[in-house]
Every structure is written in C-alpha cells, then in structure tokens.
Short mmCIF file of N, CA and C in Angstrom, two decimals:
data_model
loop_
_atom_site.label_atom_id
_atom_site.label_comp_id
_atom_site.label_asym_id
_atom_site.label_seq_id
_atom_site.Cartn_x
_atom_site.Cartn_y
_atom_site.Cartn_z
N UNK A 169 -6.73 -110.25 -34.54
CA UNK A 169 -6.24 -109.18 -35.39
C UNK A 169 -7.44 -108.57 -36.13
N UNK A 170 -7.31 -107.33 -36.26
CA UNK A 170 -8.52 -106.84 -37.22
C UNK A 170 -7.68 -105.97 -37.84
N UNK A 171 -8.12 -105.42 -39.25
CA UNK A 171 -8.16 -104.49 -40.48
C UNK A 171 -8.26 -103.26 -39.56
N UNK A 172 -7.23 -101.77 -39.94
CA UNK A 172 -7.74 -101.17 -40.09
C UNK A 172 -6.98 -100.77 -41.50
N UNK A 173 -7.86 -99.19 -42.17
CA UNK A 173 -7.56 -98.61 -43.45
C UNK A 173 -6.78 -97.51 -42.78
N UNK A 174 -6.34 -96.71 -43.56
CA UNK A 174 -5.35 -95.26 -43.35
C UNK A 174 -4.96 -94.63 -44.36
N UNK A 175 -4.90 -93.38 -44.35
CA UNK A 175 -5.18 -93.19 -45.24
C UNK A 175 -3.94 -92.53 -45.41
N UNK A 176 -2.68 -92.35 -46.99
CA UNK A 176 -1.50 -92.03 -46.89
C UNK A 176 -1.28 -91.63 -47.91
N UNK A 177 -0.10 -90.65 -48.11
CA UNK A 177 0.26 -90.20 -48.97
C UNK A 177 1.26 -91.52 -50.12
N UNK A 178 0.75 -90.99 -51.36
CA UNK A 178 1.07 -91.94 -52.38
C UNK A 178 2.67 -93.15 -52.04
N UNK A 179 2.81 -94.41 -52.18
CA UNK A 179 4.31 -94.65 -52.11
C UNK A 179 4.55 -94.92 -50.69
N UNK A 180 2.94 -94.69 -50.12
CA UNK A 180 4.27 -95.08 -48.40
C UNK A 180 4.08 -96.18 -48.49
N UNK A 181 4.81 -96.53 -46.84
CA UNK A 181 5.40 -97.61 -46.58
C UNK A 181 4.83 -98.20 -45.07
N UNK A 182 5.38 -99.42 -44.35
CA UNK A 182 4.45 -99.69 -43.48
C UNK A 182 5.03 -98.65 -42.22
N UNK A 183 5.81 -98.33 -42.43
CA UNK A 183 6.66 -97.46 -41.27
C UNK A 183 5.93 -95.99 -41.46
N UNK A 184 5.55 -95.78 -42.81
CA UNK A 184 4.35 -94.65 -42.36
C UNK A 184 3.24 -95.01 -41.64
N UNK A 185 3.01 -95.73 -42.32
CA UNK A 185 1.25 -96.38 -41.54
C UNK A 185 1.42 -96.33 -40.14
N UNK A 186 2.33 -96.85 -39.73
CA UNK A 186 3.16 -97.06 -38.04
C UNK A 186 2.83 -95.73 -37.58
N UNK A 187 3.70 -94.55 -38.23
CA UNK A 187 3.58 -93.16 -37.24
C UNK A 187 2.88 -92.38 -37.23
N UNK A 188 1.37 -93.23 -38.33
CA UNK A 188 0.31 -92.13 -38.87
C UNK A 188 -0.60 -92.98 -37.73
N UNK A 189 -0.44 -94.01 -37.32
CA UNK A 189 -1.67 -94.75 -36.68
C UNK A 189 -0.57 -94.61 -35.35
N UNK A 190 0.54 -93.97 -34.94
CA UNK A 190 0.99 -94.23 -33.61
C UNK A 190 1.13 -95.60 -33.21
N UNK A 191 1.62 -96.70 -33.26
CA UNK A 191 1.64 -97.43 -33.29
C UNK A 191 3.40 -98.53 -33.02
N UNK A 192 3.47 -99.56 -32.56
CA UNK A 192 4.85 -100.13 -32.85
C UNK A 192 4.65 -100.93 -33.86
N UNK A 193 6.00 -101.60 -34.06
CA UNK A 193 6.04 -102.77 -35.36
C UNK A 193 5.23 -104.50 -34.50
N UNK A 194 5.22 -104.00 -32.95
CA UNK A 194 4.87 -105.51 -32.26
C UNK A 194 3.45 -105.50 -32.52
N UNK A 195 3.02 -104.29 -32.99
CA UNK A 195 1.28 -103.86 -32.53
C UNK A 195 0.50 -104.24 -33.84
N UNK A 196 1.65 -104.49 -35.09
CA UNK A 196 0.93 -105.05 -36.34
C UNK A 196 1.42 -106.54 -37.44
N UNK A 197 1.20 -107.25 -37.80
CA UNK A 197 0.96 -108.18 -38.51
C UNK A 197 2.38 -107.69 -39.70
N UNK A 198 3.37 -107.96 -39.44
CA UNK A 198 4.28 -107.22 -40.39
C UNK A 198 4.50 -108.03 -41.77
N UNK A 199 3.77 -109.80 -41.47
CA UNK A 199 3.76 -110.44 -42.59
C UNK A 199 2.36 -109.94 -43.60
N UNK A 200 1.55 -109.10 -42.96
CA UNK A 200 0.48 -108.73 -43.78
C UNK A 200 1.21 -107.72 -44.70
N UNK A 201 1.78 -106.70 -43.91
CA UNK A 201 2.49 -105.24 -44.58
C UNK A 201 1.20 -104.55 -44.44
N UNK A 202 1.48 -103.48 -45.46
CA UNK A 202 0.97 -102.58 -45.78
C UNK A 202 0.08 -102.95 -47.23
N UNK A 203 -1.18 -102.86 -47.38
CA UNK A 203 -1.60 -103.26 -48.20
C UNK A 203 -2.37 -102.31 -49.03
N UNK A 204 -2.67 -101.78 -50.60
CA UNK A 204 -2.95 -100.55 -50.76
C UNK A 204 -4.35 -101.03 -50.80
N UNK A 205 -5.58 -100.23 -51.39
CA UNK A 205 -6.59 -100.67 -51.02
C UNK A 205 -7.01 -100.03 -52.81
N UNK A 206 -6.58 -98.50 -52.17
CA UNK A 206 -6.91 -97.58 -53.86
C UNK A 206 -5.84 -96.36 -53.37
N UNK A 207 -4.51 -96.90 -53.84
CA UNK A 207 -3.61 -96.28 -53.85
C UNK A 207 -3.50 -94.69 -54.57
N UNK A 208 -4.57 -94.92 -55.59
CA UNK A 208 -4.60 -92.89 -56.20
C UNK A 208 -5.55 -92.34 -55.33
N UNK A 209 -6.30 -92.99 -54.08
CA UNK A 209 -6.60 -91.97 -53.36
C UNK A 209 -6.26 -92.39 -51.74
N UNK A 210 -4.99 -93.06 -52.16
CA UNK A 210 -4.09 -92.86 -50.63
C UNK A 210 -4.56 -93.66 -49.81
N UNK A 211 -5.54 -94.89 -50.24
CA UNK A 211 -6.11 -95.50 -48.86
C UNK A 211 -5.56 -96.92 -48.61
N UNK A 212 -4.76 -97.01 -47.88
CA UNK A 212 -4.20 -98.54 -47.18
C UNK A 212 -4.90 -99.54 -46.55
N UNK A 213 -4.63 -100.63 -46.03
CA UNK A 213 -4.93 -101.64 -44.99
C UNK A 213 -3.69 -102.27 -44.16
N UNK A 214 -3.96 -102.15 -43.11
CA UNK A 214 -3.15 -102.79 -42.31
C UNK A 214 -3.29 -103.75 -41.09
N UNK A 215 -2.92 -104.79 -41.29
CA UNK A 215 -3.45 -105.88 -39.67
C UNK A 215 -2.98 -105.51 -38.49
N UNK A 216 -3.92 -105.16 -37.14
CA UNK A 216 -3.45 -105.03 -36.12
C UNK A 216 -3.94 -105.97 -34.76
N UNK A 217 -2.96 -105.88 -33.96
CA UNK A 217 -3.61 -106.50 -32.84
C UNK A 217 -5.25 -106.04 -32.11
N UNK A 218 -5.87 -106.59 -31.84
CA UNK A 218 -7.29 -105.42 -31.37
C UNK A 218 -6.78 -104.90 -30.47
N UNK A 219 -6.37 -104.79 -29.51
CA UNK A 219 -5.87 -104.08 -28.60
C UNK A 219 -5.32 -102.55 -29.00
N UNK A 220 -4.57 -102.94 -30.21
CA UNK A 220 -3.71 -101.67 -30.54
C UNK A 220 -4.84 -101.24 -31.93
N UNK A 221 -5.95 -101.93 -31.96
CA UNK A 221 -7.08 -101.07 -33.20
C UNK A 221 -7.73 -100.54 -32.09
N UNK A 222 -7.70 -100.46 -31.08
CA UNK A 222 -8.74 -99.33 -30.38
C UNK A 222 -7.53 -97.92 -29.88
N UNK A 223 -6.70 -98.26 -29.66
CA UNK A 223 -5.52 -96.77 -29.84
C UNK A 223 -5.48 -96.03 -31.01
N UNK A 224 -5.80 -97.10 -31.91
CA UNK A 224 -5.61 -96.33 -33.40
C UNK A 224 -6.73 -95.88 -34.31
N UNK A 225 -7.95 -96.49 -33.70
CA UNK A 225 -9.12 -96.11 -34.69
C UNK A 225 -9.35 -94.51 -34.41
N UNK A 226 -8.22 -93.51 -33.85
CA UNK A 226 -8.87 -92.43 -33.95
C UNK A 226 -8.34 -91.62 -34.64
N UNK A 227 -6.89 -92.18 -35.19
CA UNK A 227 -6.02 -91.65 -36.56
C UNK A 227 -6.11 -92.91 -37.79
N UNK A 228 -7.00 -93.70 -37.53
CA UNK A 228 -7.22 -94.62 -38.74
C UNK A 228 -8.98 -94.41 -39.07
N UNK A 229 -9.18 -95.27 -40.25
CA UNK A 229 -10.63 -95.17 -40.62
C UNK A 229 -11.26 -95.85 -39.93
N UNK A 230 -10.83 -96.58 -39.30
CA UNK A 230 -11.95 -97.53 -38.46
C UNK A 230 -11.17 -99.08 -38.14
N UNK A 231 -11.99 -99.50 -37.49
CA UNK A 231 -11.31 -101.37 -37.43
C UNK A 231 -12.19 -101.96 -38.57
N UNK A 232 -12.03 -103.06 -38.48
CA UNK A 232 -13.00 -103.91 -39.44
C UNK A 232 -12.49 -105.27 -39.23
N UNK A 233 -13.51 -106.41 -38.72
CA UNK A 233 -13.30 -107.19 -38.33
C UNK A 233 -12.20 -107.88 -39.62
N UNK A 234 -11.59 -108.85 -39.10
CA UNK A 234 -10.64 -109.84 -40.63
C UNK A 234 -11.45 -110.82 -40.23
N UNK A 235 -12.09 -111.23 -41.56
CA UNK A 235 -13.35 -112.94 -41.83
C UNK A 235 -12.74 -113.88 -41.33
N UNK A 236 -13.17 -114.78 -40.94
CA UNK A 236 -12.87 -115.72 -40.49
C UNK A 236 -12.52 -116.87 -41.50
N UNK A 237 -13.48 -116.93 -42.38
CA UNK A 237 -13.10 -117.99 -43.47
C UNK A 237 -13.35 -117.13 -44.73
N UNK A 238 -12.43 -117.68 -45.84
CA UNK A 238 -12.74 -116.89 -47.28
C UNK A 238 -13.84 -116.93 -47.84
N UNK A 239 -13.68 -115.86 -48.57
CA UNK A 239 -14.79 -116.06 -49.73
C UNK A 239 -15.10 -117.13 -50.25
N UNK A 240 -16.35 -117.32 -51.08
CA UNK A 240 -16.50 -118.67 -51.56
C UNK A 240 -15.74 -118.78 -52.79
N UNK A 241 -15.59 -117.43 -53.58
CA UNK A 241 -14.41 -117.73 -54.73
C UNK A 241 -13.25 -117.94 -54.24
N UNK A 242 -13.19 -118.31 -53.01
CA UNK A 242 -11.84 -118.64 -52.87
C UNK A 242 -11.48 -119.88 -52.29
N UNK A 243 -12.66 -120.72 -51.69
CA UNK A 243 -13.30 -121.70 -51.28
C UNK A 243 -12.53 -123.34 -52.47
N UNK A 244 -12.30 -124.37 -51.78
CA UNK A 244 -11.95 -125.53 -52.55
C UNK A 244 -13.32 -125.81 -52.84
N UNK A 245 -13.60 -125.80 -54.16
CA UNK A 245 -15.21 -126.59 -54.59
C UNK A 245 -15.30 -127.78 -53.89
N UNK A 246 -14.67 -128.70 -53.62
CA UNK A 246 -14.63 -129.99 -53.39
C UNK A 246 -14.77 -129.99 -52.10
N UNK A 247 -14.71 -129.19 -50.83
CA UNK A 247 -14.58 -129.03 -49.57
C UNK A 247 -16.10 -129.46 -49.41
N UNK A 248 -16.05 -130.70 -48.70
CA UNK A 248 -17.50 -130.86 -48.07
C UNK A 248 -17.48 -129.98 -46.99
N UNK A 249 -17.07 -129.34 -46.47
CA UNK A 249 -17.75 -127.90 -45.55
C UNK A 249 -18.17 -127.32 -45.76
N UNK A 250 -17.96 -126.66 -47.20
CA UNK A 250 -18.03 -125.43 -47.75
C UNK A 250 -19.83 -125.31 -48.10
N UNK A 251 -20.65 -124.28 -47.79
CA UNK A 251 -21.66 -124.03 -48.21
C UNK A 251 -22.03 -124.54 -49.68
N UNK A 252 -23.27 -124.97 -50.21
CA UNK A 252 -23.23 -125.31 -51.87
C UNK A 252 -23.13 -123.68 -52.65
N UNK A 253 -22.59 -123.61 -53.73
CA UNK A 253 -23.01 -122.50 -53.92
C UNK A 253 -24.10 -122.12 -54.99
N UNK A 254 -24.44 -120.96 -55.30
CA UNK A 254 -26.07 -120.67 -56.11
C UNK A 254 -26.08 -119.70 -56.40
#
C-alpha cells in the first residue's frame, strides 16, 4: 500500500477521494479512510493498493511510500530493536 494526497474540496469524504482519484472502494485501505492532512487548504491522504497508485498518481499528488516502521516518538523505549536514540 502506499500514500497518496488529493487534493479536495473542504468536508469531503472518502467517496470523493474515490471519484477524484478514479478509483474503487477494493483499490483503497477503507480502514485508513480519508485522512485530512491540512484540511483549510483541501489536502487529504489516502491508502492505496500500488497497483491502483500508478492509475491515480495522475489525478492525485503523487504516491509516497507508507514507512515501514514508526517513528521513534512512537517507538517502545524499552524495545531492544529500536535504534538508541540522541
């Protein structure tokens, strides 16, 4: 799955994002939704399959990979995996 943004008029919904990126409901992450990013200037996020981010990166802002692991503020301190931090 990767991110893309879109950009929408104030208040929408994921069913806009859907017919602004052309898109079905199978082609995106519907437990992500619609996510605003900076809603007073209309810009969303939405998870898609990669498959269906290369149909859409040409009515969306782009793909953008989704990280693989979180941030470190978001990281269990205690996780011996976790990088030290500094």
């Amino acid at each position: 799955m990767v991110l893309l943004t879109v950009r929408l008029p104030p208040g929408a919904t994921l069913a806009d994002a859907l017919a602004r990126l052309e898109l079905a409901e199978e082609d995106v992450d519907t437990a992500f939704g619609l996510v605003p990013i900076d809603p007073g200037t209309g810009l969303y996020a939405v998870r898609v399959a990669e498959e269906a981010s290369h149909r859409a990166a040409n009515t969306a802002g782009g793909p953008s990979p989704t990280p693989r692991s979180p941030p470190m503020a978001l990281r269990d301190p205690h996780d011996r995996h976790a990088p030290p931090s500094g």
